[in-house]
Amino acid sequence: AQKVTQAQTEISVVEKEDVTLDCVYETRDTTYYLFWYKQPPSGELVFLIRRNSFDEQNEISGRYSWNFQKSTSSFNFTITASQVVDSAVYFCALSEAGNTGGFKTIFGAGTRLFVKA
Amino acid sequence: KAGVTQTPRYLIKTRGQQVTLSCSPISGHRSVSWYQQTPGQGLQFLFEYFSETQRNKGNFPGRFSGRQFSNSRSEMNVSTLELGDSALYLCASRAGGFSSSEAFFGQGTRLTVV
């Protein structure tokens, strides 16, 4: 069965600190996709990144970087030099084909990040 | 390009009533998914529609139902409301109906059951 675990419920950092958000997933499928979404106070989740199960190349995009390790079923997200605007809830998600066609996406519980000025 | 539009934004209903929520996806997107978000349970998948067909359903009672119209707009209905149905209901649209497609979310409908 699918499962996504974000063990960190809340993280509080001071501006300019680096912060890593952890995500561990479980799946029996060999083909799946992992996502990170950001939910600011407005409520609308915003897509950040997608990784497929065959692509373990890590990525850096500006202040964001992602570390996908299949061996440990982890897909961690790091914000470098955090800013107050990074304060939000961050969700890790796992998507794979559904039993009846289409797909199912399971989200982790989310990690609330507070960045203090 | 307009984003995902959910209406209404806020709703207060009484236990036992029913409610219908609406979602207009991004133009051209044929896949619409619904999620329930609560502080205790997080984001839980309700169902996914593609070209008017429900392809997958989460673990929710039959009181939760939905449909998708030919223009890809979707509605979600909850009958016989319970206090525990109070939540933020999020709709997401995707360009492709595949597990690889990223989701574009609306701002949600906050339902309060009293």
Tab-separated table of C-alpha atoms in Angstrom:
chain	number	residue	atom	x	y	z
A	1	ALA	CA	0.000	0.000	0.000
A	2	GLN	CA	1.056	3.572	-0.554
A	3	LYS	CA	2.273	5.628	2.345
A	4	VAL	CA	4.053	8.944	2.695
A	5	THR	CA	5.599	9.959	6.005
A	6	GLN	CA	6.704	13.443	6.890
A	7	ALA	CA	7.970	12.982	10.417
A	8	GLN	CA	8.565	16.680	11.054
A	9	THR	CA	5.299	18.318	12.033
A	10	GLU	CA	6.698	21.818	12.503
A	11	ILE	CA	10.083	23.386	11.965
A	12	SER	CA	11.066	26.840	13.070
A	13	VAL	CA	14.199	28.552	11.742
A	14	VAL	CA	15.638	32.015	11.654
A	15	GLU	CA	15.942	33.751	8.312
A	16	LYS	CA	19.018	32.770	6.283
A	17	GLU	CA	19.313	29.383	7.939
A	18	ASP	CA	19.215	26.276	5.741
A	19	VAL	CA	16.391	23.828	6.425
A	20	THR	CA	15.722	20.272	5.207
A	21	LEU	CA	12.263	18.757	5.082
A	22	ASP	CA	12.184	14.976	5.229
A	23	CYS	CA	9.929	12.641	3.265
A	24	VAL	CA	9.881	8.854	3.352
A	25	TYR	CA	7.541	6.851	1.147
A	26	GLU	CA	6.341	3.288	0.738
A	27	THR	CA	5.111	1.681	-2.443
A	28	ARG	CA	5.152	-1.694	-4.152
A	29	ASP	CA	5.089	-0.231	-7.629
A	30	THR	CA	8.265	0.154	-9.631
A	31	THR	CA	6.880	3.132	-11.540
A	32	TYR	CA	5.772	6.067	-9.450
A	33	TYR	CA	6.168	9.798	-9.138
A	34	LEU	CA	7.108	11.934	-6.179
A	35	PHE	CA	6.120	15.548	-5.742
A	36	TRP	CA	6.620	18.437	-3.379
A	37	TYR	CA	3.912	21.060	-2.985
A	38	LYS	CA	3.854	24.264	-0.942
A	39	GLN	CA	0.704	25.537	0.761
A	40	PRO	CA	0.938	29.189	1.785
A	41	PRO	CA	-1.634	30.719	4.151
A	42	SER	CA	-3.933	31.442	1.181
A	43	GLY	CA	-4.640	27.697	1.040
A	44	GLU	CA	-3.793	26.964	-2.579
A	45	LEU	CA	-1.180	24.216	-2.975
A	46	VAL	CA	1.574	25.125	-5.400
A	47	PHE	CA	3.594	22.539	-7.294
A	48	LEU	CA	7.347	22.696	-6.661
A	49	ILE	CA	8.959	19.623	-8.184
A	50	ARG	CA	8.305	16.171	-9.619
A	51	ARG	CA	10.607	13.148	-9.768
A	52	ASN	CA	9.929	9.784	-11.366
A	53	SER	CA	11.098	6.530	-9.843
A	54	PHE	CA	13.735	6.018	-12.517
A	55	ASP	CA	15.401	9.376	-12.124
A	56	GLU	CA	17.534	9.661	-9.010
A	57	GLN	CA	19.361	12.727	-10.220
A	58	ASN	CA	19.229	15.377	-7.571
A	59	GLU	CA	18.200	18.856	-8.547
A	60	ILE	CA	18.930	22.389	-7.512
A	61	SER	CA	16.668	25.252	-8.465
A	62	GLY	CA	17.679	28.554	-6.995
A	63	ARG	CA	17.486	28.223	-3.214
A	64	TYR	CA	15.660	24.885	-3.461
A	65	SER	CA	17.271	21.480	-3.814
A	66	TRP	CA	15.956	17.936	-3.720
A	67	ASN	CA	17.622	14.677	-2.742
A	68	PHE	CA	15.927	11.509	-4.035
A	69	GLN	CA	17.351	8.236	-2.722
A	70	LYS	CA	15.532	5.113	-3.817
A	71	SER	CA	17.631	2.897	-1.551
A	72	THR	CA	16.184	4.599	1.503
A	73	SER	CA	12.820	5.543	-0.085
A	74	SER	CA	13.428	9.177	0.727
A	75	PHE	CA	12.780	12.371	-1.167
A	76	ASN	CA	14.065	15.247	0.946
A	77	PHE	CA	13.755	18.945	0.212
A	78	THR	CA	16.223	21.618	1.286
A	79	ILE	CA	15.759	25.372	1.331
A	80	THR	CA	19.025	27.268	1.448
A	81	ALA	CA	19.171	30.697	3.066
A	82	SER	CA	15.521	30.590	4.099
A	83	GLN	CA	13.337	33.683	3.846
A	84	VAL	CA	10.183	34.736	5.666
A	85	VAL	CA	8.196	34.148	2.462
A	86	ASP	CA	9.136	30.467	2.666
A	87	SER	CA	6.838	30.114	5.675
A	88	ALA	CA	4.175	27.636	4.592
A	89	VAL	CA	3.132	24.028	4.897
A	90	TYR	CA	5.092	21.719	2.612
A	91	PHE	CA	3.629	18.458	1.372
A	92	CYS	CA	5.372	15.482	-0.113
A	93	ALA	CA	3.190	13.325	-2.368
A	94	LEU	CA	3.396	9.941	-4.077
A	95	SER	CA	1.459	9.228	-7.258
A	96	GLU	CA	1.066	5.919	-9.005
A	97	ALA	CA	-1.354	4.159	-11.311
A	98	GLY	CA	-4.685	3.234	-9.794
A	99	ASN	CA	-6.127	-0.282	-9.822
A	100	THR	CA	-8.981	0.782	-12.067
A	101	GLY	CA	-7.002	3.022	-14.368
A	102	GLY	CA	-6.053	6.604	-13.812
A	103	PHE	CA	-3.944	7.262	-10.763
A	104	LYS	CA	-3.995	7.869	-7.042
A	105	THR	CA	-1.992	10.502	-5.236
A	106	ILE	CA	-1.250	10.169	-1.544
A	107	PHE	CA	0.005	13.141	0.430
A	108	GLY	CA	2.109	13.207	3.556
A	109	ALA	CA	0.802	14.968	6.641
A	110	GLY	CA	2.786	18.073	5.784
A	111	THR	CA	5.534	19.984	7.542
A	112	ARG	CA	4.755	23.496	8.730
A	113	LEU	CA	7.784	25.726	8.294
A	114	PHE	CA	8.096	28.970	10.222
A	115	VAL	CA	10.851	31.314	9.142
A	116	LYS	CA	11.414	34.119	11.605
A	117	ALA	CA	12.954	37.436	10.624
B	1	LYS	CA	-4.821	31.493	-18.270
B	2	ALA	CA	-7.327	31.287	-15.426
B	3	GLY	CA	-6.482	28.949	-12.566
B	4	VAL	CA	-8.650	26.393	-10.844
B	5	THR	CA	-11.787	28.029	-9.495
B	6	GLN	CA	-13.707	26.615	-6.577
B	7	THR	CA	-17.046	27.930	-5.410
B	8	PRO	CA	-18.158	28.834	-2.895
B	9	ARG	CA	-15.087	29.734	-0.847
B	10	TYR	CA	-16.873	29.414	2.485
B	11	LEU	CA	-19.935	27.516	3.527
B	12	ILE	CA	-21.726	26.933	6.808
B	13	LYS	CA	-24.228	24.111	6.955
B	14	THR	CA	-26.216	22.334	9.629
B	15	ARG	CA	-25.853	18.666	10.509
B	16	GLY	CA	-28.070	16.508	8.337
B	17	GLN	CA	-28.117	18.911	5.406
B	18	GLN	CA	-26.465	18.267	2.095
B	19	VAL	CA	-23.985	20.402	0.198
B	20	THR	CA	-22.665	20.711	-3.335
B	21	LEU	CA	-19.246	22.147	-4.099
B	22	SER	CA	-18.098	23.202	-7.530
B	23	CYS	CA	-14.745	23.139	-9.288
B	24	SER	CA	-13.834	24.623	-12.649
B	25	PRO	CA	-10.483	23.273	-13.831
B	26	ILE	CA	-7.917	25.070	-15.909
B	27	SER	CA	-9.080	25.271	-19.499
B	28	GLY	CA	-8.016	22.153	-21.386
B	29	HIS	CA	-7.476	20.053	-18.263
B	30	ARG	CA	-9.569	16.910	-18.276
B	31	SER	CA	-8.581	15.361	-14.955
B	32	VAL	CA	-10.103	16.652	-11.741
B	33	SER	CA	-9.362	15.298	-8.272
B	34	TRP	CA	-10.926	16.166	-4.949
B	35	TYR	CA	-9.242	16.143	-1.549
B	36	GLN	CA	-10.411	16.726	1.994
B	37	GLN	CA	-8.002	18.552	4.272
B	38	THR	CA	-8.415	18.513	8.045
B	39	PRO	CA	-5.928	19.276	10.831
B	40	GLY	CA	-6.154	15.725	12.140
B	41	GLN	CA	-6.124	13.699	8.921
B	42	GLY	CA	-4.196	15.943	6.570
B	43	LEU	CA	-4.931	15.783	2.852
B	44	GLN	CA	-7.035	12.795	1.950
B	45	PHE	CA	-7.948	11.728	-1.557
B	46	LEU	CA	-11.665	11.637	-2.293
B	47	PHE	CA	-11.976	10.827	-5.994
B	48	GLU	CA	-10.575	11.479	-9.429
B	49	TYR	CA	-12.496	12.121	-12.639
B	50	PHE	CA	-11.320	12.051	-16.197
B	51	SER	CA	-13.565	12.736	-19.179
B	52	GLU	CA	-16.699	12.421	-17.033
B	53	THR	CA	-15.657	9.047	-15.593
B	54	GLN	CA	-14.724	8.411	-11.988
B	55	ARG	CA	-11.542	6.400	-12.187
B	56	ASN	CA	-10.486	6.181	-8.574
B	57	LYS	CA	-12.108	6.678	-5.210
B	58	GLY	CA	-10.633	7.122	-1.773
B	59	ASN	CA	-11.828	5.633	1.478
B	60	PHE	CA	-14.862	7.766	2.150
B	61	PRO	CA	-18.451	6.741	2.860
B	62	GLY	CA	-21.075	6.769	0.151
B	63	ARG	CA	-22.355	10.119	1.439
B	64	PHE	CA	-19.530	11.625	-0.587
B	65	SER	CA	-20.154	11.608	-4.297
B	66	GLY	CA	-19.133	13.568	-7.312
B	67	ARG	CA	-19.501	13.985	-11.008
B	68	GLN	CA	-17.794	15.630	-13.923
B	69	PHE	CA	-19.489	17.353	-16.812
B	70	SER	CA	-18.567	17.375	-20.477
B	71	ASN	CA	-16.806	20.720	-20.046
B	72	SER	CA	-14.629	19.106	-17.321
B	73	ARG	CA	-16.235	21.106	-14.528
B	74	SER	CA	-16.780	18.952	-11.503
B	75	GLU	CA	-19.108	18.947	-8.549
B	76	MET	CA	-18.806	17.193	-5.259
B	77	ASN	CA	-21.805	16.402	-3.087
B	78	VAL	CA	-21.946	15.452	0.570
B	79	SER	CA	-25.280	14.287	1.929
B	80	THR	CA	-26.422	13.999	5.539
B	81	LEU	CA	-23.633	16.211	6.796
B	82	GLU	CA	-21.840	15.322	10.009
B	83	LEU	CA	-19.751	17.552	12.248
B	84	GLY	CA	-16.651	15.627	11.149
B	85	ASP	CA	-17.188	16.732	7.555
B	86	SER	CA	-15.980	20.207	8.496
B	87	ALA	CA	-12.859	20.650	6.405
B	88	LEU	CA	-11.171	22.437	3.567
B	89	TYR	CA	-12.137	20.728	0.326
B	90	LEU	CA	-9.550	21.129	-2.399
B	91	CYS	CA	-9.937	20.496	-6.074
B	92	ALA	CA	-6.990	19.863	-8.370
B	93	SER	CA	-6.858	19.757	-12.133
B	94	ARG	CA	-4.259	18.122	-14.297
B	95	ALA	CA	-3.526	18.496	-17.978
B	96	GLY	CA	-2.913	14.799	-18.444
B	97	GLY	CA	-4.728	12.009	-16.716
B	98	PHE	CA	-1.521	10.332	-15.643
B	99	SER	CA	0.271	9.763	-12.385
B	100	SER	CA	3.123	11.918	-13.691
B	101	SER	CA	1.022	15.036	-14.112
B	102	GLU	CA	1.470	17.810	-11.609
B	103	ALA	CA	-1.658	19.111	-9.981
B	104	PHE	CA	-2.923	22.667	-10.029
B	105	PHE	CA	-5.026	23.389	-6.990
B	106	GLY	CA	-7.845	25.763	-6.310
B	107	GLN	CA	-8.037	27.784	-3.102
B	108	GLY	CA	-10.561	25.393	-1.701
B	109	THR	CA	-13.995	25.542	-0.145
B	110	ARG	CA	-14.002	25.745	3.616
B	111	LEU	CA	-17.041	23.860	4.887
B	112	THR	CA	-18.161	24.261	8.458
B	113	VAL	CA	-20.859	21.948	9.768
B	114	VAL	CA	-22.630	23.133	12.909
